[in-house]
C-alpha cells in the first residue's frame, strides 16, 4: 500500500490508509490507546482498540518519538468531537496494523511533545537534534524558509540575479578584528565577513545581484542578537543616484517578504501570538536626528555620533508611537564608523549609508559605495589600510563600474523579531556562538 500523508486524511473518510511518521505522544484511556502521529504534513490522532490484538500489543510498547508505520481506517471523530487545534481534528485513524520503523535507543533527555517546551536556552540548544522536532520550534523554521523563499522571489522579479560567492577569502571585507583566520595550505586566509567585494564585482558583470549565504564574524559577544555564523541576505545594484534608490528597493523587498509570511504562515505566527503589520513607507531619519530625539525624549546621550543597542530600541519605540511603523531607516552614519568602501555624503564627515531597524534591532546595513578607483584607494589609505592588500578588489574599479549600492540583511534577526524570540539563536537550526561548536 502506498503511503498517505496526514493532511490528506480528512478527504479519505471510510478508506484504509498507510501512514508513516513520528509518535508525538501516547495516551492510554481505560482500554483504549491513543497515539498522536506526525509527519511533514501535519498531526493526527489514532486510536487502537483491544480487538486489534496484534496492533494493540505493539502499541503498548510505543513511546514518544518512535517512528512507526500504521494501516488504519479513516473515521470521522465520534460524536463530532472535533479538535479545532489541528486541521485533521475532524477525523481519527482506527489502527489495524502497527509496526516500528525506528526508535530511540535511550531515554529521551527532554519531553518534546509539549506545546511549550519551557527549556532554558542552553538545554534547548544542547539537545537541538531533539528539540527541533517540537511543533512550536519547527514553526520558526517554516517561517524562516518562507522568508528566504520570498526574498529570492522578489529579488528575481526585480531583475536581480542570484549568485554564490566564495567564503574563503584573502582580505577582511568589513574591517575591524572580527574575522576568523584560517590556515589555507601555505597561506593564511579568512572566512568571509560578508560577500561585500564579490557582490560589487557582481554589479560590474550583471548589474543587479543578490546572494543568500553564510557570513562569519569572530565576535566575542554574549548577546541575544549576535552569533558567529549567520546567513546574510545580500543585494547589490548598479546605476543608482544615491542610497535613496537602495532604500526604496529594500523597502519593496521588506513589504513583499512580510506580506508573504503573513499570508502563508498564519498558523505558525499564531503559535507565537505574532502579528505582521502591512509595510508601507518606512520612515527615514538621519542618525543625528535620531540622537536628538533620544536626548530630548529619553534623556539618553551618546558620546559619539553612533547608536547603541539601547538607542536602537528606544528610537524604534519612538517611531512606533509617532509613525506607527515597526521599521525605521537611520541614515548618514559618520565616515569614521563605516567601512572604507562607503560613499561619503555631501558633508564628507558622513556617509551615504543607512541601517534598517525592525522592532528595536538593526536588521540591515546598506548604502552607496565609492565607485571611483582613485577615491577608493584614498579611502583605503584613510582607513589605515594598505591598497596592496586589496589589489584584486581594486581591479573591479580599474576596469570601470557604474554607481552602485546595496544592503546586507541579517536573516535570523528578522525571524527573531517577527516572533519575538528571546535570542537570535532560537532562529538558527544549529547556532554557533563563542562557546558553542556543537551540535
Ligand atoms: P553589517 O556588518 O552591518 O553590514 O551586517 C549586515 C547585517 O547582518 C546582520 N549581522 C549579524 N547577525 C547575526 N550575528 C552577527 N554577529 C551579525 N553581524 C551582522 C545584521 C546586520 O545589519 N557589507 C555590509 C552590508 C552592506 O553594506 O551591503 C555588512 O556586512 O542584521
Coordinates of C-alpha atoms and ligand atoms in Angstrom, one line a residue:
X1 CA 0.0 0.0 0.0
X2 CA 1.3 3.5 -0.8
X3 CA 1.9 6.0 2.0
X4 CA -0.7 8.6 2.6
X5 CA 0.3 12.0 4.2
X6 CA -1.6 13.0 7.3
X7 CA -3.0 16.2 5.7
X8 CA -4.7 14.1 3.1
X9 CA -6.7 12.0 5.6
X10 CA -9.8 14.3 6.0
X11 CA -10.6 13.6 2.4
X12 CA -10.4 9.9 2.8
X13 CA -13.0 9.1 5.4
X14 CA -14.1 5.4 5.1
X15 CA -10.8 4.3 3.5
X16 CA -7.9 2.3 4.8
X17 CA -4.6 4.2 4.6
X18 CA -1.0 3.7 5.4
X19 CA 0.7 6.4 7.4
X20 CA 4.3 6.8 8.5
X21 CA 5.6 9.2 11.0
X22 CA 6.8 10.1 14.5
X23 CA 4.8 9.4 17.6
X24 CA 4.2 12.7 19.4
X25 CA 2.7 11.1 22.4
X26 CA 0.8 8.0 23.5
X27 CA -2.2 8.3 25.9
X28 CA -4.0 5.4 27.5
X29 CA -7.7 5.9 28.4
X30 CA -9.1 2.8 30.0
X31 CA -8.7 0.1 27.4
X32 CA -8.1 2.4 24.6
X33 CA -4.7 3.6 23.4
X34 CA -4.4 7.0 21.7
X35 CA -1.4 8.0 19.7
X36 CA -0.7 11.4 18.1
X37 CA 1.2 10.8 15.0
X38 CA 3.0 13.5 13.0
X39 CA 4.7 13.6 9.6
X40 CA 5.9 16.5 7.5
X41 CA 2.3 17.5 6.6
X42 CA 0.7 17.5 10.0
X43 CA -0.5 15.7 13.0
X44 CA -3.4 13.2 13.6
X45 CA -5.0 11.3 16.4
X46 CA -5.0 7.5 16.1
X47 CA -6.9 5.0 18.3
X48 CA -6.0 1.4 18.9
X49 CA -8.7 -0.8 20.4
X50 CA -8.0 -4.2 22.1
X51 CA -9.9 -6.1 19.4
X52 CA -7.0 -5.5 17.0
X53 CA -4.8 -7.7 19.1
X54 CA -1.5 -7.5 17.3
X55 CA -1.6 -3.8 16.8
X56 CA -2.7 -3.3 20.4
X57 CA 0.2 -5.4 21.7
X58 CA 2.6 -3.4 19.5
X59 CA 1.0 -0.1 20.6
X60 CA 1.6 -0.9 24.3
X61 CA 5.4 -0.7 23.6
X62 CA 5.2 2.7 21.8
X63 CA 6.8 5.8 23.4
X64 CA 7.2 9.3 22.2
X65 CA 9.5 9.7 19.1
X66 CA 9.1 6.1 18.0
X67 CA 8.9 6.2 14.2
X68 CA 6.1 3.9 13.1
X69 CA 4.1 2.7 10.2
X70 CA 0.4 2.1 10.6
X71 CA -2.5 0.9 8.5
X72 CA -5.9 2.0 9.6
X73 CA -9.4 3.2 8.8
X74 CA -10.0 7.0 8.5
X75 CA -13.1 7.7 10.6
X76 CA -15.0 10.9 11.4
X77 CA -14.4 11.5 15.2
X78 CA -17.2 10.1 17.3
X79 CA -20.0 12.5 18.4
X80 CA -18.5 15.3 16.3
X81 CA -15.7 15.8 18.9
X82 CA -13.6 17.9 16.6
X83 CA -10.2 19.1 17.8
X84 CA -10.1 22.6 16.5
X85 CA -6.4 23.0 17.1
X86 CA -5.3 20.8 14.2
X87 CA -6.5 20.7 10.6
X88 CA -7.1 16.9 10.8
X89 CA -9.2 17.4 14.0
X90 CA -12.4 16.1 12.5
X91 CA -11.0 12.7 11.8
X92 CA -9.0 9.9 13.5
X93 CA -7.4 6.7 12.4
X94 CA -8.6 3.4 13.8
X95 CA -5.4 1.4 13.6
X96 CA -5.5 -2.1 12.2
X97 CA -1.7 -2.8 11.8
X98 CA 1.2 -1.1 13.5
X99 CA 4.9 -1.7 13.3
X100 CA 8.0 0.2 14.5
X101 CA 10.4 1.5 11.8
X102 CA 13.0 3.1 14.2
X103 CA 13.1 4.0 17.8
X104 CA 15.2 5.9 20.3
X105 CA 18.0 3.8 21.8
X106 CA 17.9 5.7 25.0
X107 CA 15.6 7.5 27.4
X108 CA 14.8 10.9 25.8
X109 CA 16.6 13.7 27.7
X110 CA 13.7 16.1 27.2
X111 CA 10.0 15.7 26.5
X112 CA 9.3 17.4 23.3
X113 CA 5.7 16.5 22.9
X114 CA 4.5 19.5 25.0
X115 CA 3.1 22.6 23.2
X116 CA 5.6 24.8 25.1
X117 CA 9.0 23.4 25.8
X118 CA 9.9 26.0 28.5
X119 CA 13.5 25.0 28.5
X120 CA 16.4 27.4 29.2
X121 CA 18.4 28.3 26.1
X122 CA 21.3 26.0 26.8
X123 CA 19.2 23.0 27.3
X124 CA 17.2 23.9 24.2
X125 CA 20.4 24.1 22.1
X126 CA 22.4 21.3 23.8
X127 CA 19.5 18.9 22.8
X128 CA 19.0 20.6 19.4
X129 CA 18.6 17.4 17.3
X130 CA 15.7 16.5 19.5
X131 CA 14.2 19.9 20.5
X132 CA 13.9 20.9 16.8
X133 CA 11.3 18.2 16.5
X134 CA 8.9 20.1 18.7
X135 CA 6.0 21.6 16.8
X136 CA 6.4 25.1 18.0
X137 CA 10.1 25.1 17.4
X138 CA 9.6 23.8 13.9
X139 CA 7.2 26.7 13.2
X140 CA 10.2 29.0 13.5
X141 CA 11.9 27.3 10.6
X142 CA 8.8 27.2 8.5
X143 CA 8.7 31.0 8.7
X144 CA 12.4 31.1 8.1
X145 CA 12.0 29.0 4.9
X146 CA 9.1 31.2 3.8
X147 CA 11.3 34.3 4.3
X148 CA 14.3 33.1 2.2
X149 CA 12.0 31.8 -0.5
X150 CA 10.1 35.1 -0.6
X151 CA 13.3 37.0 -0.7
X152 CA 14.6 35.1 -3.6
X153 CA 11.3 35.5 -5.5
X154 CA 11.1 39.3 -5.1
X155 CA 14.8 39.7 -5.9
X156 CA 14.4 37.8 -9.2
X157 CA 11.2 39.6 -10.0
X158 CA 13.1 42.9 -9.6
X159 CA 15.8 41.8 -12.0
X160 CA 18.5 40.7 -9.5
X161 CA 20.5 37.6 -10.5
X162 CA 21.3 35.1 -7.8
X163 CA 25.0 34.5 -7.2
X164 CA 27.1 32.5 -4.8
X165 CA 30.4 34.0 -3.7
X166 CA 33.5 32.4 -2.0
X167 CA 33.5 32.1 1.7
X168 CA 37.3 31.6 1.9
X169 CA 38.8 35.0 1.2
X170 CA 42.2 36.8 1.4
X171 CA 41.1 40.1 2.9
X172 CA 38.8 41.3 5.7
X173 CA 35.9 43.0 3.9
X174 CA 34.3 44.7 6.9
X175 CA 37.5 45.8 8.6
X176 CA 37.8 45.5 12.4
X177 CA 39.1 42.5 14.2
X178 CA 36.0 40.3 13.9
X179 CA 37.3 37.9 11.3
X180 CA 38.3 34.2 11.6
X181 CA 41.8 33.4 10.3
X182 CA 42.2 30.0 8.8
X183 CA 45.2 28.1 7.5
X184 CA 44.9 27.8 3.8
X185 CA 47.7 25.4 2.7
X186 CA 50.8 27.6 2.8
X187 CA 48.9 30.8 3.3
X188 CA 46.6 32.5 5.7
X189 CA 43.1 33.2 4.7
X190 CA 39.9 34.5 6.3
X191 CA 36.3 33.3 6.5
X192 CA 34.2 35.8 4.7
X193 CA 32.8 38.6 6.9
X194 CA 30.3 39.4 4.1
X195 CA 30.1 39.0 0.4
X196 CA 30.8 42.7 0.0
X197 CA 33.6 42.7 -2.5
X198 CA 32.2 39.9 -4.6
X199 CA 28.7 41.3 -4.8
X200 CA 30.3 44.6 -6.0
X201 CA 32.2 42.6 -8.6
X202 CA 28.8 41.1 -9.5
X203 CA 27.4 44.6 -10.3
X204 CA 30.2 45.2 -12.8
X205 CA 29.2 42.0 -14.5
X206 CA 25.4 41.5 -14.1
X207 CA 24.2 45.0 -12.9
X208 CA 22.0 43.6 -10.2
X209 CA 22.9 40.6 -8.0
X210 CA 21.7 39.0 -4.7
X211 CA 23.1 36.3 -2.5
X212 CA 21.8 34.3 0.4
X213 CA 24.8 32.9 2.1
X214 CA 26.9 32.2 5.2
X215 CA 28.7 35.1 6.9
X216 CA 31.3 34.6 9.6
X217 CA 32.0 37.0 12.4
X218 CA 34.5 36.4 15.2
X219 CA 32.6 38.5 17.6
X220 CA 33.4 37.6 21.2
X221 CA 29.9 38.8 22.4
X222 CA 27.4 37.1 24.5
X223 CA 24.3 38.9 23.3
X224 CA 20.8 37.9 22.2
X225 CA 21.5 39.3 18.7
X226 CA 25.0 38.1 17.7
X227 CA 26.2 34.7 16.5
X228 CA 29.5 33.8 14.9
X229 CA 27.9 32.3 11.7
X230 CA 24.8 33.7 10.2
X231 CA 23.0 33.8 6.9
X232 CA 23.1 37.1 5.1
X233 CA 20.6 38.1 2.5
X234 CA 22.6 40.5 0.4
X235 CA 22.0 42.6 -2.7
X236 CA 23.9 45.0 -4.8
X237 CA 22.5 47.1 -7.7
X238 CA 24.1 49.3 -10.4
X239 CA 23.0 52.7 -11.9
X240 CA 21.8 54.3 -8.7
X241 CA 21.8 58.0 -7.8
X242 CA 22.1 57.6 -4.1
X243 CA 21.3 55.3 -1.2
X244 CA 17.7 56.6 -1.6
X245 CA 17.4 54.2 -4.5
X246 CA 18.7 51.4 -2.4
X247 CA 16.3 52.1 0.4
X248 CA 13.4 52.2 -2.0
X249 CA 14.3 48.8 -3.3
X250 CA 14.8 47.4 0.1
X251 CA 11.5 48.8 1.3
X252 CA 9.8 47.0 -1.6
X253 CA 11.6 43.7 -0.6
X254 CA 10.6 44.0 3.1
X255 CA 7.0 44.7 2.2
X256 CA 6.8 41.7 0.0
X257 CA 8.6 39.3 2.4
X258 CA 6.4 40.4 5.3
X259 CA 3.2 40.0 3.3
X260 CA 4.2 36.5 2.1
X261 CA 5.0 35.4 5.6
X262 CA 1.7 36.8 7.0
X263 CA -0.2 35.1 4.1
X264 CA 1.5 31.7 4.2
X265 CA 2.4 31.2 7.8
X266 CA -0.7 32.1 9.7
X267 CA -0.7 29.1 12.0
X268 CA 3.0 29.5 12.8
X269 CA 2.6 33.2 13.6
X270 CA -0.4 32.4 15.7
X271 CA 1.6 29.8 17.7
X272 CA 3.8 32.7 18.8
X273 CA 1.0 35.3 19.1
X274 CA 2.8 37.2 16.4
X275 CA 1.4 39.8 14.0
X276 CA 2.8 41.4 11.0
X277 CA 1.7 44.9 10.0
X278 CA 1.5 45.7 6.3
X279 CA 4.7 47.6 5.4
X280 CA 4.1 50.9 3.7
X281 CA 6.5 53.9 3.6
X282 CA 9.3 53.2 6.1
X283 CA 10.2 56.4 7.9
X284 CA 13.8 57.7 7.3
X285 CA 15.8 59.9 9.6
X286 CA 19.4 61.0 9.9
X287 CA 21.3 59.3 12.7
X288 CA 22.0 62.8 14.2
X289 CA 18.2 63.4 14.2
X290 CA 17.6 60.1 16.0
X291 CA 20.3 61.0 18.6
X292 CA 18.5 64.4 19.2
X293 CA 15.2 62.5 19.8
X294 CA 17.0 60.1 22.2
X295 CA 18.4 63.1 24.1
X296 CA 15.2 65.1 24.2
X297 CA 12.6 62.3 24.7
X298 CA 14.6 59.8 26.7
X299 CA 17.4 61.8 28.2
X300 CA 19.9 59.5 26.5
X301 CA 23.2 61.0 25.4
X302 CA 25.7 59.2 23.2
X303 CA 29.4 60.3 23.5
X304 CA 30.0 59.9 19.7
X305 CA 27.7 60.1 16.7
X306 CA 26.8 56.5 17.0
X307 CA 23.9 54.5 18.4
X308 CA 24.0 51.5 20.7
X309 CA 21.5 48.7 21.3
X310 CA 19.5 50.6 23.8
X311 CA 19.3 53.6 21.5
X312 CA 18.1 51.4 18.7
X313 CA 15.4 50.0 20.9
X314 CA 14.3 53.4 22.1
X315 CA 14.2 55.0 18.7
X316 CA 12.1 52.2 17.4
X317 CA 9.8 52.7 20.3
X318 CA 9.5 56.4 19.4
X319 CA 8.9 55.7 15.7
X320 CA 6.2 53.1 16.6
X321 CA 4.5 55.7 18.8
X322 CA 4.8 58.6 16.3
X323 CA 4.7 56.9 12.9
X324 CA 3.0 53.5 13.7
X325 CA 5.9 51.7 11.9
X326 CA 7.8 48.7 13.1
X327 CA 10.7 49.7 10.8
X328 CA 12.9 52.8 10.5
X329 CA 15.8 53.7 8.3
X330 CA 18.6 55.6 10.1
X331 CA 20.8 57.4 7.6
X332 CA 24.1 59.3 7.3
X333 CA 26.4 57.4 9.6
X334 CA 29.8 59.1 10.2
X335 CA 32.7 58.1 8.0
X336 CA 34.7 57.1 11.0
X337 CA 32.4 54.2 11.9
X338 CA 31.7 52.9 8.4
X339 CA 33.9 50.6 6.2
X340 CA 36.2 52.2 3.7
X341 CA 34.0 51.4 0.7
X342 CA 31.2 53.6 1.9
X343 CA 30.4 56.6 -0.3
X344 CA 30.8 60.0 1.5
X345 CA 27.7 62.1 1.6
X346 CA 27.6 65.8 0.6
X347 CA 29.1 66.6 4.0
X348 CA 32.1 64.2 3.9
X349 CA 32.1 63.7 7.6
X350 CA 29.1 61.4 6.9
X351 CA 28.4 58.6 4.6
X352 CA 25.6 57.9 2.2
X353 CA 24.7 54.8 4.1
X354 CA 21.8 53.5 6.3
X355 CA 20.8 51.0 8.9
X356 CA 17.3 49.5 8.8
X357 CA 15.9 48.8 12.3
X358 CA 13.0 46.5 13.0
X359 CA 11.3 46.4 16.4
X360 CA 14.3 47.7 18.2
X361 CA 17.0 45.8 16.3
X362 CA 19.3 46.5 13.4
X363 CA 18.4 44.0 10.7
X364 CA 20.2 45.6 7.8
X365 CA 23.1 47.9 6.8
X366 CA 23.5 49.3 3.3
X367 CA 24.3 52.3 1.2
X368 CA 26.0 53.7 -1.8
X369 CA 29.6 52.6 -2.5
X370 CA 32.6 54.5 -3.7
X371 CA 33.0 53.6 -7.4
X372 CA 35.8 55.8 -8.5
X373 CA 39.2 54.0 -8.4
X374 CA 41.3 56.8 -7.1
X375 CA 38.7 57.8 -4.5
X376 CA 38.6 54.3 -3.3
X377 CA 42.4 54.0 -3.0
X378 CA 42.4 57.2 -1.0
X379 CA 39.6 55.9 1.3
X380 CA 41.5 52.7 1.9
X381 CA 44.6 54.7 3.0
X382 CA 42.5 57.0 5.1
X383 CA 41.3 53.9 7.0
X384 CA 44.9 53.0 7.6
X385 CA 44.8 50.0 5.3
X386 CA 47.2 49.0 2.5
X387 CA 45.8 49.2 -1.0
X388 CA 48.1 46.4 -2.0
X389 CA 46.1 44.0 0.2
X390 CA 43.0 44.9 -1.9
X391 CA 44.6 44.6 -5.3
X392 CA 42.0 42.2 -6.8
X393 CA 39.1 44.2 -5.3
X394 CA 40.6 47.4 -6.8
X395 CA 40.7 45.7 -10.2
X396 CA 36.9 46.0 -10.3
X397 CA 37.2 49.7 -10.2
X398 CA 40.2 49.9 -12.5
X399 CA 38.1 48.4 -15.2
X400 CA 35.1 50.6 -14.5
X401 CA 31.8 50.1 -12.6
X402 CA 28.5 52.0 -12.6
X403 CA 27.5 53.9 -9.4
X404 CA 26.1 51.3 -7.2
X405 CA 24.9 50.3 -3.7
X406 CA 23.2 47.5 -1.8
X407 CA 22.4 46.0 1.5
X408 CA 23.1 43.1 3.8
X409 CA 20.2 41.7 5.8
X410 CA 20.6 39.5 8.8
X411 CA 18.1 36.8 8.1
X412 CA 17.9 35.3 11.6
X413 CA 17.3 38.6 13.2
X414 CA 14.3 39.2 11.1
X415 CA 12.7 35.9 12.2
X416 CA 13.7 36.6 15.8
X417 CA 11.9 39.9 15.7
X418 CA 8.8 38.7 13.9
X419 CA 8.2 36.0 16.5
X420 CA 9.6 37.9 19.5
X421 CA 12.2 35.3 20.3
X422 CA 14.4 36.0 23.2
X423 CA 17.6 35.1 21.3
X424 CA 18.7 35.0 17.7
X425 CA 20.0 31.5 18.4
X426 CA 16.4 30.2 18.6
X427 CA 16.0 31.2 14.9
X428 CA 19.1 29.1 13.8
X429 CA 18.9 25.3 13.5
X430 CA 22.4 24.7 14.9
X431 CA 23.8 28.1 16.1
X432 CA 27.5 28.9 16.5
X433 CA 28.5 31.2 19.4
X434 CA 31.6 31.8 21.4
X435 CA 31.1 28.6 23.5
X436 CA 29.1 26.6 21.0
X437 CA 30.6 24.5 18.2
X438 CA 28.2 21.6 18.7
X439 CA 25.7 20.1 17.9
Ligands
LIG1 P1 26.8 44.6 8.6 O1 28.2 44.2 9.2 O2 26.1 45.6 9.3 O3 27.0 45.1 7.1 O4 26.0 43.3 8.5 C1 24.7 43.2 7.9 C2 23.6 42.7 8.8 O5 24.0 41.4 9.2 C3 23.5 41.1 10.5 N1 24.6 40.8 11.4 C4 24.6 39.8 12.3 N2 23.6 38.8 12.5 C5 23.9 37.9 13.5 N3 25.1 37.9 14.1 C6 26.1 38.8 13.9 N4 27.2 38.7 14.5 C7 25.8 39.8 12.9 N5 26.5 40.8 12.4 C8 25.8 41.4 11.5 C9 22.8 42.4 10.9 C10 23.4 43.4 10.0 O6 22.5 44.5 9.8 N6 28.6 44.6 3.9 C11 27.7 45.2 4.8 C12 26.3 45.3 4.2 C13 26.2 46.2 3.0 O7 26.5 47.4 3.2 O8 25.7 45.7 2.0 C14 27.7 44.4 6.1 O9 28.1 43.3 6.2 O10 21.4 42.2 10.6

